[in-house]
Coordinates of C-alpha atoms in Angstrom, one line a residue:
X1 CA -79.4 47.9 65.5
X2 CA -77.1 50.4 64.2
X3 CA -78.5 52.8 66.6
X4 CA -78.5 51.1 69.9
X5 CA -74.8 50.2 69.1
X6 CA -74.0 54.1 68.4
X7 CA -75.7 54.7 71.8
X8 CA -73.8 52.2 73.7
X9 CA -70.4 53.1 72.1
X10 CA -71.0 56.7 72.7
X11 CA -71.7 55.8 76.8
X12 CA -68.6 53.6 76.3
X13 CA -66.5 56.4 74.7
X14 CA -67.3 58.7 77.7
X15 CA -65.3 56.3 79.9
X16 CA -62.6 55.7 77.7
X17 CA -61.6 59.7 77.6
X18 CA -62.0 59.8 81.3
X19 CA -59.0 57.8 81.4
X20 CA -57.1 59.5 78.4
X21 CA -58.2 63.3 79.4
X22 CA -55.6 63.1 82.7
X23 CA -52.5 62.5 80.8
X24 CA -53.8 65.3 77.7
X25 CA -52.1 68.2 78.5
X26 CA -50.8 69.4 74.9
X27 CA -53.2 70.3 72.6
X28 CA -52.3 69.4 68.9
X29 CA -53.8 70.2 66.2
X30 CA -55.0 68.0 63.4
X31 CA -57.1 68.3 60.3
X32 CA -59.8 66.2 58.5
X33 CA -58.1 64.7 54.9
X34 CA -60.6 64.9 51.9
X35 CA -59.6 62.4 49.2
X36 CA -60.6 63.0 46.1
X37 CA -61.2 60.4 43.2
X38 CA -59.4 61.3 39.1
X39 CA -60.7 60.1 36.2
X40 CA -59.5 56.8 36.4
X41 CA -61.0 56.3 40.3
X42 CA -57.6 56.2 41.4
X43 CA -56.9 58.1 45.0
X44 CA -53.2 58.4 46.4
X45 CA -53.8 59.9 49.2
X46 CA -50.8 59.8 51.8
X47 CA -52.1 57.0 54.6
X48 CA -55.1 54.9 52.1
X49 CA -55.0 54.5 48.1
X50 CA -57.9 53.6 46.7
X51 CA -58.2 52.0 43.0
X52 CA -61.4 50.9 41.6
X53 CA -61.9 49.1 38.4
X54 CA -64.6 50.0 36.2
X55 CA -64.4 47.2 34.6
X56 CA -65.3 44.8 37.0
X57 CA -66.6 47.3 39.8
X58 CA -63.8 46.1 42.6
X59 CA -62.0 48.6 44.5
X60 CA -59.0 47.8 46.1
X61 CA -57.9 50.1 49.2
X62 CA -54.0 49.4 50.4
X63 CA -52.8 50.7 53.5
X64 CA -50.2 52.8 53.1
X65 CA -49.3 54.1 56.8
X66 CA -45.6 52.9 57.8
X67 CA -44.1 51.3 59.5
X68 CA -47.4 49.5 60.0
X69 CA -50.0 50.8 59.0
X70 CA -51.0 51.8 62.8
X71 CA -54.2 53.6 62.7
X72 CA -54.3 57.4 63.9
X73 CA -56.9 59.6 63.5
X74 CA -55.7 60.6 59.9
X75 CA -55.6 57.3 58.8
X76 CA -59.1 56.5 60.2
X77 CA -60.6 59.7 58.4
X78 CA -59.0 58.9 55.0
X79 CA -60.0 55.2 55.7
X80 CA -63.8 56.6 56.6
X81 CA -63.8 58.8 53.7
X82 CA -63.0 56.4 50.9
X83 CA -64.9 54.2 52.3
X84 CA -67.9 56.5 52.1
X85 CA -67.1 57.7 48.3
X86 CA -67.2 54.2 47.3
X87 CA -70.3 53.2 48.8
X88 CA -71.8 56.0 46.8
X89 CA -70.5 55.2 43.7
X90 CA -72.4 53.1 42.0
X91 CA -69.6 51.7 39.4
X92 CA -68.4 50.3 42.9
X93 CA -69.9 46.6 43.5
X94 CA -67.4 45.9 46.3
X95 CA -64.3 46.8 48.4
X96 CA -60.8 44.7 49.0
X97 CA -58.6 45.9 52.3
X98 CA -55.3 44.9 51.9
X99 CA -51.8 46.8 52.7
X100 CA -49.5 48.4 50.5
X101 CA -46.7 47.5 53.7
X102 CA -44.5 44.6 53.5
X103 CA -45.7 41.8 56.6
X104 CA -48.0 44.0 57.9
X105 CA -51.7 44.1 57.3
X106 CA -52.1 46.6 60.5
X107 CA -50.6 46.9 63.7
X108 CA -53.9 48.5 64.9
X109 CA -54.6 51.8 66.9
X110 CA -52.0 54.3 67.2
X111 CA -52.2 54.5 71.1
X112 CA -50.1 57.1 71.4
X113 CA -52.3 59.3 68.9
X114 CA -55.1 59.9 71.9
X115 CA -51.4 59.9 74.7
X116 CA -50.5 63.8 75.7
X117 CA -53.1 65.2 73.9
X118 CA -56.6 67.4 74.2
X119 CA -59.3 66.0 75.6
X120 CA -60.9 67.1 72.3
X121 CA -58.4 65.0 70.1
X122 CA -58.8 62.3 72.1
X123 CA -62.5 62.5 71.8
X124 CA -61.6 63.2 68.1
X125 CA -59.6 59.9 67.8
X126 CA -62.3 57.4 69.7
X127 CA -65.1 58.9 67.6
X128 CA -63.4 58.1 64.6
X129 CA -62.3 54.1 65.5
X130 CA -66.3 54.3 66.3
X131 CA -66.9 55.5 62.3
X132 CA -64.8 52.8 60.9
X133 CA -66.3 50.5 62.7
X134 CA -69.7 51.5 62.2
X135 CA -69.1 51.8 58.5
X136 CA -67.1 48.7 57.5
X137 CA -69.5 46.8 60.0
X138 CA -72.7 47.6 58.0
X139 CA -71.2 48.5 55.0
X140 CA -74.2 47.9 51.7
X141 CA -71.3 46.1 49.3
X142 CA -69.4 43.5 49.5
X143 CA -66.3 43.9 51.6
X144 CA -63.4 41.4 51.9
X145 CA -59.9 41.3 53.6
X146 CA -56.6 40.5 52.2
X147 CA -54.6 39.7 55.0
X148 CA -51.0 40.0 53.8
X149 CA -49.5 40.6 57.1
X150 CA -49.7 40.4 60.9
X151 CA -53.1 41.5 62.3
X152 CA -53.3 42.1 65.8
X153 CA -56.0 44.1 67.7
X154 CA -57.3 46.7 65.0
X155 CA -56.8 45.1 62.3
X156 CA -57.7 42.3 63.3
X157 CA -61.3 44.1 64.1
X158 CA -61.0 45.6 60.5
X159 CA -61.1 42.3 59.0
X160 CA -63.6 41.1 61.5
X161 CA -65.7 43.7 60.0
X162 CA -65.7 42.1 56.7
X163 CA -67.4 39.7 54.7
X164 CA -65.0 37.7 53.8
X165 CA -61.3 37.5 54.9
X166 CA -58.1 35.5 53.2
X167 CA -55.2 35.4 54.8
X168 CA -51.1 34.8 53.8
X169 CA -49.8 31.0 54.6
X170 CA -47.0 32.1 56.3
X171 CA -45.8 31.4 59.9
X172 CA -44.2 35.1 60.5
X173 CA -48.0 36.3 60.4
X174 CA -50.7 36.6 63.2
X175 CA -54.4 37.9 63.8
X176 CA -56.4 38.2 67.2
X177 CA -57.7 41.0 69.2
X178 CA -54.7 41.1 71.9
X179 CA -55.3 44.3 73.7
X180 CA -55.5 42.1 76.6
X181 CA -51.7 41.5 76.5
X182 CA -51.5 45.2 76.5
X183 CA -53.3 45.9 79.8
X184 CA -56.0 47.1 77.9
X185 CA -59.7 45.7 77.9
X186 CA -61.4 45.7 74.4
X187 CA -64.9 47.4 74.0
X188 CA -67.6 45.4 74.0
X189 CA -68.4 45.8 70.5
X190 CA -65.1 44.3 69.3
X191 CA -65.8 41.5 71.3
X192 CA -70.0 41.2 69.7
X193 CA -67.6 41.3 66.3
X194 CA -65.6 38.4 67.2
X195 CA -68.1 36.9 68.8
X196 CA -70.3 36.9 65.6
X197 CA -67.4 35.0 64.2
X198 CA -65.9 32.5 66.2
X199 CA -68.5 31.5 69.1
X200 CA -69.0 32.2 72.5
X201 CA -66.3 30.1 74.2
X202 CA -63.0 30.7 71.7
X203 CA -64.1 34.5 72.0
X204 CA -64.0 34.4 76.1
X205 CA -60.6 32.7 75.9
X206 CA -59.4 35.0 72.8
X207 CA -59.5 38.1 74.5
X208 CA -58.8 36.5 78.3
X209 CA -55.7 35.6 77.0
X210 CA -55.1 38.1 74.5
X211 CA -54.2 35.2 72.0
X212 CA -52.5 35.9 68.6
X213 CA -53.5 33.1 66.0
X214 CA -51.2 31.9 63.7
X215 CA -52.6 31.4 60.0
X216 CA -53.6 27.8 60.2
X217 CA -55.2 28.3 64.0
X218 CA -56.8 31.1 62.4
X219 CA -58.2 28.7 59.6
X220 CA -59.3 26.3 62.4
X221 CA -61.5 28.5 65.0
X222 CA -63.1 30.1 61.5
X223 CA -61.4 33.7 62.2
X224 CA -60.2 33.6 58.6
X225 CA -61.9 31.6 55.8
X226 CA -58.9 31.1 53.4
X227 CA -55.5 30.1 53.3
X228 CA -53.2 31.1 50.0
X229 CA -49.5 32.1 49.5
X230 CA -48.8 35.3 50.1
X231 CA -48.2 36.6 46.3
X232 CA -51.5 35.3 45.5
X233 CA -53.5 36.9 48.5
X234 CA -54.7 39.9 46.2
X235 CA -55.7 38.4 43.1
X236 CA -57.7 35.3 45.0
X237 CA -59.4 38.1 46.8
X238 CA -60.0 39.8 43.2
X239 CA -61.6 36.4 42.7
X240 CA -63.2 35.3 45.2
X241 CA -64.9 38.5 45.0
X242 CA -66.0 38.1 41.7
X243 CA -67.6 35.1 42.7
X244 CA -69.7 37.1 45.2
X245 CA -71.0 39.6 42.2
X246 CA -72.0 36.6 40.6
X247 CA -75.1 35.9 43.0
X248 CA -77.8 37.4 41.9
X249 CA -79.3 40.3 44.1
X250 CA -82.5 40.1 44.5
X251 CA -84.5 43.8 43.5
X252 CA -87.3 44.8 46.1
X253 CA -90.3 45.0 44.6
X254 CA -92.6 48.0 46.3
X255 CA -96.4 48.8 45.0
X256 CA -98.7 51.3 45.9
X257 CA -101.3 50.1 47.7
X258 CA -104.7 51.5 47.1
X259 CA -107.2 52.2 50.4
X260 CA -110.3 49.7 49.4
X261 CA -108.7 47.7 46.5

């Protein structure tokens, strides 16, 4: 499945810089960020820190991009990378996304990231959002959001991507894939993503309309599964995610199977 969807996004991405490659004109330059882990799996990088717990084998990763945590093609790599590293590690039993910003989980793509650049950046840029999604999407451990802000369009796909996803109480905040509102028409594999969540019908008139859910409509249409205040968002995801760990995986068993036995 992975592959057919890498296919399609690719044919889909072709389009998409078709319509960015006539307003790139300046080239500028940008560079890949590796993120390394110390001793106590702790990562401060500039746009994503990462801290994972040995003791319990959750990592939390906190967006730390403001004013809102809008994703450019740094923020996207460092995501992608850490995201990686964990998944390798094999302390790490499962991720939490939350932000380190104050009322804002993430205002989505940063638009203007891909707007008067190289054609080369731009295809830089799409591949990346492709990445993440790819990643988080079929990501081996457990993933859940911590919605402690508004999360329109990308961020909203970001915590469509995940297992699980709590949200603050609190009227201020938001969530829905809105790109409609922007005169913008979301890929078809943001919409499979909602639609995977919420159903045929609320997912036609979700991106129609380019509708923003408050927390409790969220609740409602099942785009979020939990409601707390927002001080307590973190640690019930901390919990909640503990309760995951405490299913029991079960090991695949392989034997050899001997010609005539």
């Amino acid at each position: 499945m992975a592959t057919v969807l890498r296919r399609a996004a690719r044919l889909e991405f072709s389009g998409v810089l078709s319509l960015f490659s006539a307003s790139c004109r300046h080239g500028r330059p940008y560079a890949l960020s590796h993120v390394a882990f110390n001793d106590r799996h702790l990562s401060t990088s500039s746009k994503v820190k990462v801290d994972l717990d040995n003791s319990n084998g959750i990592a939390v990763m906190k967006f730390d991009n403001p004013p809102v945590n809008s994703m450019s093609l740094d923020f996207l790599t460092e995501f992608s990378i850490n995201l990686e590293k964990l998944e390798l590690d094999k302390s790490c039993r499962g991720v939490i996304l939350t932000s380190a910003q104050p009322r804002i989980f993430s205002a989505g793509l940063d638009i203007m990231d891909m707007y008067g650049t190289s054609p080369e950046h731009c295809g830089a840029f799409w591949k990346a959002v492709q990445d993440m999604w790819l990643k988080l999407y079929g990501y081996s451990k457990i993933t859940i959001a911590a919605i402690n802000g508004a999360s329109p369009a990308g961020g909203c796909l970001m915590a469509l991507c995940c297992d699980y996803r709590i949200m603050a109480d609190d009227p201020r905040y938001s969530i829905g894939l809105n790109e409609t509102q922007l005169g913008i028409v979301a890929p078809f594999w943001f919409k499979d993503t909602l639609l995977n969540t919420v159903g045929h019908r609320t997912t036609e008139l979700s991106l129609q309309m380019g509708i923003m859910y408050h927390a409790h409509e969220a609740l409602k249409i099942g785009l979020v599964d939990q409601l707390v205040p927002e001080g307590k968002v973190l640690s019930t995801a901390v919990e909640t995610l503990g309760t995951w760990l405490a299913v029991p995986v079960r090991q695949a068993k392989v034997e050899a199977v001997v010609p005539g036995s």
